[in-house]
Short mmCIF file of C-alpha atoms in Angstrom, two decimals:
data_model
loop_
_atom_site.label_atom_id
_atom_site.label_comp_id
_atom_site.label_asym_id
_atom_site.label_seq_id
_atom_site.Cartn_x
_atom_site.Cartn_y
_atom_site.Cartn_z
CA UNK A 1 82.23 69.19 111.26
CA UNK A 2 85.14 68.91 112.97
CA UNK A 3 87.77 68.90 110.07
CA UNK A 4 91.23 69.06 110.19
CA UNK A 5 92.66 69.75 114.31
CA UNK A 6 96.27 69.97 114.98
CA UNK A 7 97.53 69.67 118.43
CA UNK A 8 99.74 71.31 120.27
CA UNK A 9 98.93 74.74 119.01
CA UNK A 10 101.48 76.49 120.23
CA UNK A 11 104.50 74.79 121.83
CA UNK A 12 108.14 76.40 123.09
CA UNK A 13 110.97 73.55 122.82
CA UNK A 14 114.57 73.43 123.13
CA UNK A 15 117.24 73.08 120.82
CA UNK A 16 118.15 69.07 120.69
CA UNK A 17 114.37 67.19 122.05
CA UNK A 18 112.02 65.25 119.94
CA UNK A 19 108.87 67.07 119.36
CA UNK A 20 105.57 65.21 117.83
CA UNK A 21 102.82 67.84 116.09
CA UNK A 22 99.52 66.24 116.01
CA UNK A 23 97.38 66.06 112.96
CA UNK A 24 93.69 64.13 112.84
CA UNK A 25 91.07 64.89 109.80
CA UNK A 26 87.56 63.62 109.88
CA UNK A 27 86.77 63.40 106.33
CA UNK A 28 88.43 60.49 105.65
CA UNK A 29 90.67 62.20 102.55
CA UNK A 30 92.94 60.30 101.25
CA UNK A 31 95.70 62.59 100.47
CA UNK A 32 97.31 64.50 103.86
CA UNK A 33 100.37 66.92 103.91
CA UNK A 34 102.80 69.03 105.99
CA UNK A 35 103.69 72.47 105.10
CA UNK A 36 105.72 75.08 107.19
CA UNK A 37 105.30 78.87 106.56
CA UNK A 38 108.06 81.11 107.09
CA UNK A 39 108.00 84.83 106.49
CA UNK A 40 109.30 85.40 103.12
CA UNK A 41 108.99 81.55 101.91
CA UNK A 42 105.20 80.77 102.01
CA UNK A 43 104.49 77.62 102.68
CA UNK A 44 106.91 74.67 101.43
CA UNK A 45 106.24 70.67 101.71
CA UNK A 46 107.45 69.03 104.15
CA UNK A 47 106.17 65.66 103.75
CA UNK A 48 103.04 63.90 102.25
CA UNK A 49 101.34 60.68 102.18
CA UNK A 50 98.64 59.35 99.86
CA UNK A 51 97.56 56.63 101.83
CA UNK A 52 97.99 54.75 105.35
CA UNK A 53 101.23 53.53 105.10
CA UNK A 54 102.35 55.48 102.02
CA UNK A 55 104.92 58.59 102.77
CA UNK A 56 106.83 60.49 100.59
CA UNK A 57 109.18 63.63 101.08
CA UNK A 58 108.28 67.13 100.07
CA UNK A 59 110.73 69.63 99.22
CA UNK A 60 112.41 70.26 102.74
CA UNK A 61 111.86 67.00 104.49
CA UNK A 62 115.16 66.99 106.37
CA UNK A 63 115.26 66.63 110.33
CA UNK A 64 111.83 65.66 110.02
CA UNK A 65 110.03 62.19 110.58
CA UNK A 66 106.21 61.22 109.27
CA UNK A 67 104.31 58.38 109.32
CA UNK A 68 100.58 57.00 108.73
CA UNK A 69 99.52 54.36 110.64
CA UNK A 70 95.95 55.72 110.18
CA UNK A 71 93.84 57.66 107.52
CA UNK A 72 92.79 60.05 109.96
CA UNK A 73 95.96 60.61 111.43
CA UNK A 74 99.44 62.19 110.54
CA UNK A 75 102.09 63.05 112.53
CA UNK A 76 105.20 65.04 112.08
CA UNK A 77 107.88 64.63 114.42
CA UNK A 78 111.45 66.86 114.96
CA UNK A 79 113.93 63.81 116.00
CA UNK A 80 116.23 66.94 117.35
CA UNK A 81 114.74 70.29 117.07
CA UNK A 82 116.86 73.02 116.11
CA UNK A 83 116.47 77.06 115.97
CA UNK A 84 116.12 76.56 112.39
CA UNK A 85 112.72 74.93 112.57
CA UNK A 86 111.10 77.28 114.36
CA UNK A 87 108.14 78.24 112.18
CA UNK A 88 104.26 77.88 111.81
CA UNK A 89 103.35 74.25 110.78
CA UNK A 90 99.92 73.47 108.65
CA UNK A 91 98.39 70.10 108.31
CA UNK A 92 96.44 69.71 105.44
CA UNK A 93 94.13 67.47 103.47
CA UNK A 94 92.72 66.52 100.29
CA UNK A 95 90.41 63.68 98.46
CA UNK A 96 92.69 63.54 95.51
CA UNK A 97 96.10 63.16 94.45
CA UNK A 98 96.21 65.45 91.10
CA UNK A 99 96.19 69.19 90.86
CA UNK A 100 93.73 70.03 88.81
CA UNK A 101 90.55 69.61 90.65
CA UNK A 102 91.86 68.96 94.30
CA UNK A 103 91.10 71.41 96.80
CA UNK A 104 93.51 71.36 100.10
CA UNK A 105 92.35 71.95 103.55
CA UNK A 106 94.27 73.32 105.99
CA UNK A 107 94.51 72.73 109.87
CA UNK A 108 94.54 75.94 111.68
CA UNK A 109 98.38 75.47 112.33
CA UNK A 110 100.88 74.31 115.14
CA UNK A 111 103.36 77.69 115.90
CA UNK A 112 106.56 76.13 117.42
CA UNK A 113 109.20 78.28 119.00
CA UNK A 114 112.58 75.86 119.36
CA UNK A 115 115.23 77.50 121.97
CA UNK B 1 110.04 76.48 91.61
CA UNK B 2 108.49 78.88 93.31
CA UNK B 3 105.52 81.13 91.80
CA UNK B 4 106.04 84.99 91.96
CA UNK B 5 103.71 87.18 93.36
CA UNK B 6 102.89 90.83 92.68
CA UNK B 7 102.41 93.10 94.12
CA UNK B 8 103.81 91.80 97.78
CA UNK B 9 102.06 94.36 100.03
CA UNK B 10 98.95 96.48 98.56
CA UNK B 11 97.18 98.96 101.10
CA UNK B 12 93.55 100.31 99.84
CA UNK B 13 90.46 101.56 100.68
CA UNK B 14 87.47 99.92 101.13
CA UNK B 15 85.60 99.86 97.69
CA UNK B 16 88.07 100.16 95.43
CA UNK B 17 89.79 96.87 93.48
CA UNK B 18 92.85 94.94 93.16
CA UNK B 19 94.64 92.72 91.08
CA UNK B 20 97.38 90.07 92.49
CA UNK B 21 99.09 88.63 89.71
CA UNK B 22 100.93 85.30 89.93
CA UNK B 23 103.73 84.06 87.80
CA UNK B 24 105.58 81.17 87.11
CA UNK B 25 108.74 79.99 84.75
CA UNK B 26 107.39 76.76 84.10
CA UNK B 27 104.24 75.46 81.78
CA UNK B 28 101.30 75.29 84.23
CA UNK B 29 98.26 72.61 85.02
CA UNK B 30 96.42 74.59 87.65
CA UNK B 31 96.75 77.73 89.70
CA UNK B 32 94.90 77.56 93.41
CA UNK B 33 94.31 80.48 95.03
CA UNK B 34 94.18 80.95 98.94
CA UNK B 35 93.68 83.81 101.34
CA UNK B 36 94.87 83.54 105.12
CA UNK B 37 93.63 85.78 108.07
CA UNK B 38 96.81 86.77 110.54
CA UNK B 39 97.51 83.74 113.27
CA UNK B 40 94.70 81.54 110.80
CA UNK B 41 94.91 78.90 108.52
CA UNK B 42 94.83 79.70 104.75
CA UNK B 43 91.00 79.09 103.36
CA UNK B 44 90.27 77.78 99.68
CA UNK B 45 89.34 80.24 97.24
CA UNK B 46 89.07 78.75 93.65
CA UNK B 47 91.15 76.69 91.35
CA UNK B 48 91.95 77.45 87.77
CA UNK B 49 92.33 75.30 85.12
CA UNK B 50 94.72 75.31 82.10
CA UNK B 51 92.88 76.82 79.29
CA UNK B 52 92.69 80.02 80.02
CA UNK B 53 89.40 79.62 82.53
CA UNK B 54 88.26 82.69 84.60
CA UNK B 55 86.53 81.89 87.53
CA UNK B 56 84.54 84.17 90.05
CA UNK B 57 83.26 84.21 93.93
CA UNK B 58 81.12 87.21 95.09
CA UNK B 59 83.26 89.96 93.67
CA UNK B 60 86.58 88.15 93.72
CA UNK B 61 87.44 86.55 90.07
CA UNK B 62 90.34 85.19 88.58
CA UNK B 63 91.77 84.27 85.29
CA UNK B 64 94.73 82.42 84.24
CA UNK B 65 96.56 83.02 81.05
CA UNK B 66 98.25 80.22 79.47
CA UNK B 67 100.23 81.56 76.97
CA UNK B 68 102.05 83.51 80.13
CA UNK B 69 101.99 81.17 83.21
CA UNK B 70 100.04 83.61 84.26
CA UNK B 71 97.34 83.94 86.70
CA UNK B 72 95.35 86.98 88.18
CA UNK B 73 92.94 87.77 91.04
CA UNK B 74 90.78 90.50 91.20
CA UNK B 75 89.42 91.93 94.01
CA UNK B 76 86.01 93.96 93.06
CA UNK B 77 84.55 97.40 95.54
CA UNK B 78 86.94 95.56 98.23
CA UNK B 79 85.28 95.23 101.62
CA UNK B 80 87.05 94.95 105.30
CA UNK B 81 86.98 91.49 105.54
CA UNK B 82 89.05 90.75 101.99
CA UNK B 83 91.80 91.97 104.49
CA UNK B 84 94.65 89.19 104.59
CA UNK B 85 97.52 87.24 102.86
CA UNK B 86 96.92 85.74 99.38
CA UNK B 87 98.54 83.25 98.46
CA UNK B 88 98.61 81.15 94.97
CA UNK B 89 99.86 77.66 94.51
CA UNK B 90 100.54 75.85 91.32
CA UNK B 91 100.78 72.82 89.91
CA UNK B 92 102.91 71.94 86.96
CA UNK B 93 101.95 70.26 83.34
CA UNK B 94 104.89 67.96 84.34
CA UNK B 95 103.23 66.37 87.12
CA UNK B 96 99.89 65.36 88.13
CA UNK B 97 100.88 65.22 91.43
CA UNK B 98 99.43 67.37 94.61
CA UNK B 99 102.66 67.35 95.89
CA UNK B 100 104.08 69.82 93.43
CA UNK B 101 101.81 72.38 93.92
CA UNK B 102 104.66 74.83 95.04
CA UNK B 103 103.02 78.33 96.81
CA UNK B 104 104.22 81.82 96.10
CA UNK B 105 105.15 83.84 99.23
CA UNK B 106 102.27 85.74 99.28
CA UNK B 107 100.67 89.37 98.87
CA UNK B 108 99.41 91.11 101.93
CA UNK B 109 96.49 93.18 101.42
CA UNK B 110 95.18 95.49 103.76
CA UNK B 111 91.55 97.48 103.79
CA UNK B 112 91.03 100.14 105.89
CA UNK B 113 87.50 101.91 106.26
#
């Protein structure tokens, strides 16, 4: 049961290149998401996407770039990374769009250091 | 907006309980409830429902109190591993949406021996 694997796991960048983080799920859930966690701030929405082909932003979405070619697969990429986006990044999944009865999974996380 | 957690840091020996409270300004759907391990990714507890449901796992419960956007975990005779970060995330009334569930920052508990 291979889940949700994120790829790089850790990666040290510098300030200004394109970076891609990984994200592949197995269970075929319909819903997928990108959080970052930052001490102090939890973790915040980046993007989301409820479907292949279906993207929408989260609540700090800037300087960041998704898309969903695939089910299984959903990539975040920095167009121009900057100090300000170093943090831990979480993939994550779910089978359902509303709240109530949704439970997300979470990737084991992508730590980038940008330099 | 953001949910506010309580305490942020609690330190306590093993056996003994905690509460985490988590509160929010705005009429809540759901409260989800997650714990991470340091340098792991945060693992599913339980959700709570709006109605006032209390829900339990081993010795770890919650409630959630409508009337004060309120939720609670409780941490029974706390054991080593219960060590971590918890972390709620809630979803509003005004959206049925996943993508507002909005997480609070967190409340790091530690148990030593």
């Amino acid at each position: 049961d291979a889940g949700i694997t994120q790829s790089p796991r850790y990666k040290i960048t510098e300030t200004g290149r394109q970076v891609t983080l990984m994200c592949h799920q197995t269970w075929s859930h319909s819903y997928m998401f990108w959080y970052r966690q930052d001490l102090g701030h939890g973790l915040r929405l980046i993007y989301y996407s409820a479907a292949a082909d279906i993207t929408d932003k989260g609540e700090v979405p800037d300087g960041y770039v998704v898309s969903r070619s695939k089910t299984e697969n959903f990539p975040l990429t920095l167009e121009s990374a900057t100090r300000s986006q170093t943090s831990v990044y979480f993939c994550a999944s779910s089978d359902g769009d509303r709240v109530s009865g949704n439970t997300i999974y979470f990737g084991e996380g992508s730590w980038l250091t940008v330099v | 907006q953001q949910p506010v957690q309580s305490p942020q840091a609690v330190i306590l020996r093993e056996g003994e309980d905690a509460v985490i409270n988590c509160s929010s300004s705005k009429a809540l759907y759901s409260v989800h409830w997650y714990r991470q391990k340091h340098g792991e990714a945060p693992v599913f507890l339980m959700i709570l429902l709006k109605g006032g449901e209390q829900k339990g796992h081993e010795k770890i419960s919650a409630s959630f109190n409508e009337k004060k956007q309120q939720s609670s975990l409780y941490l029974t005779a706390s054991q080593l591993s219960y060590s971590g970060t918890y972390f709620c995330g809630t979803g509003l009334i005004s959206s049925g949406s996943a993508r507002q569930l909005t997480f609070g920052s967190g409340t790091q508990l530690t148990v030593l021996p």
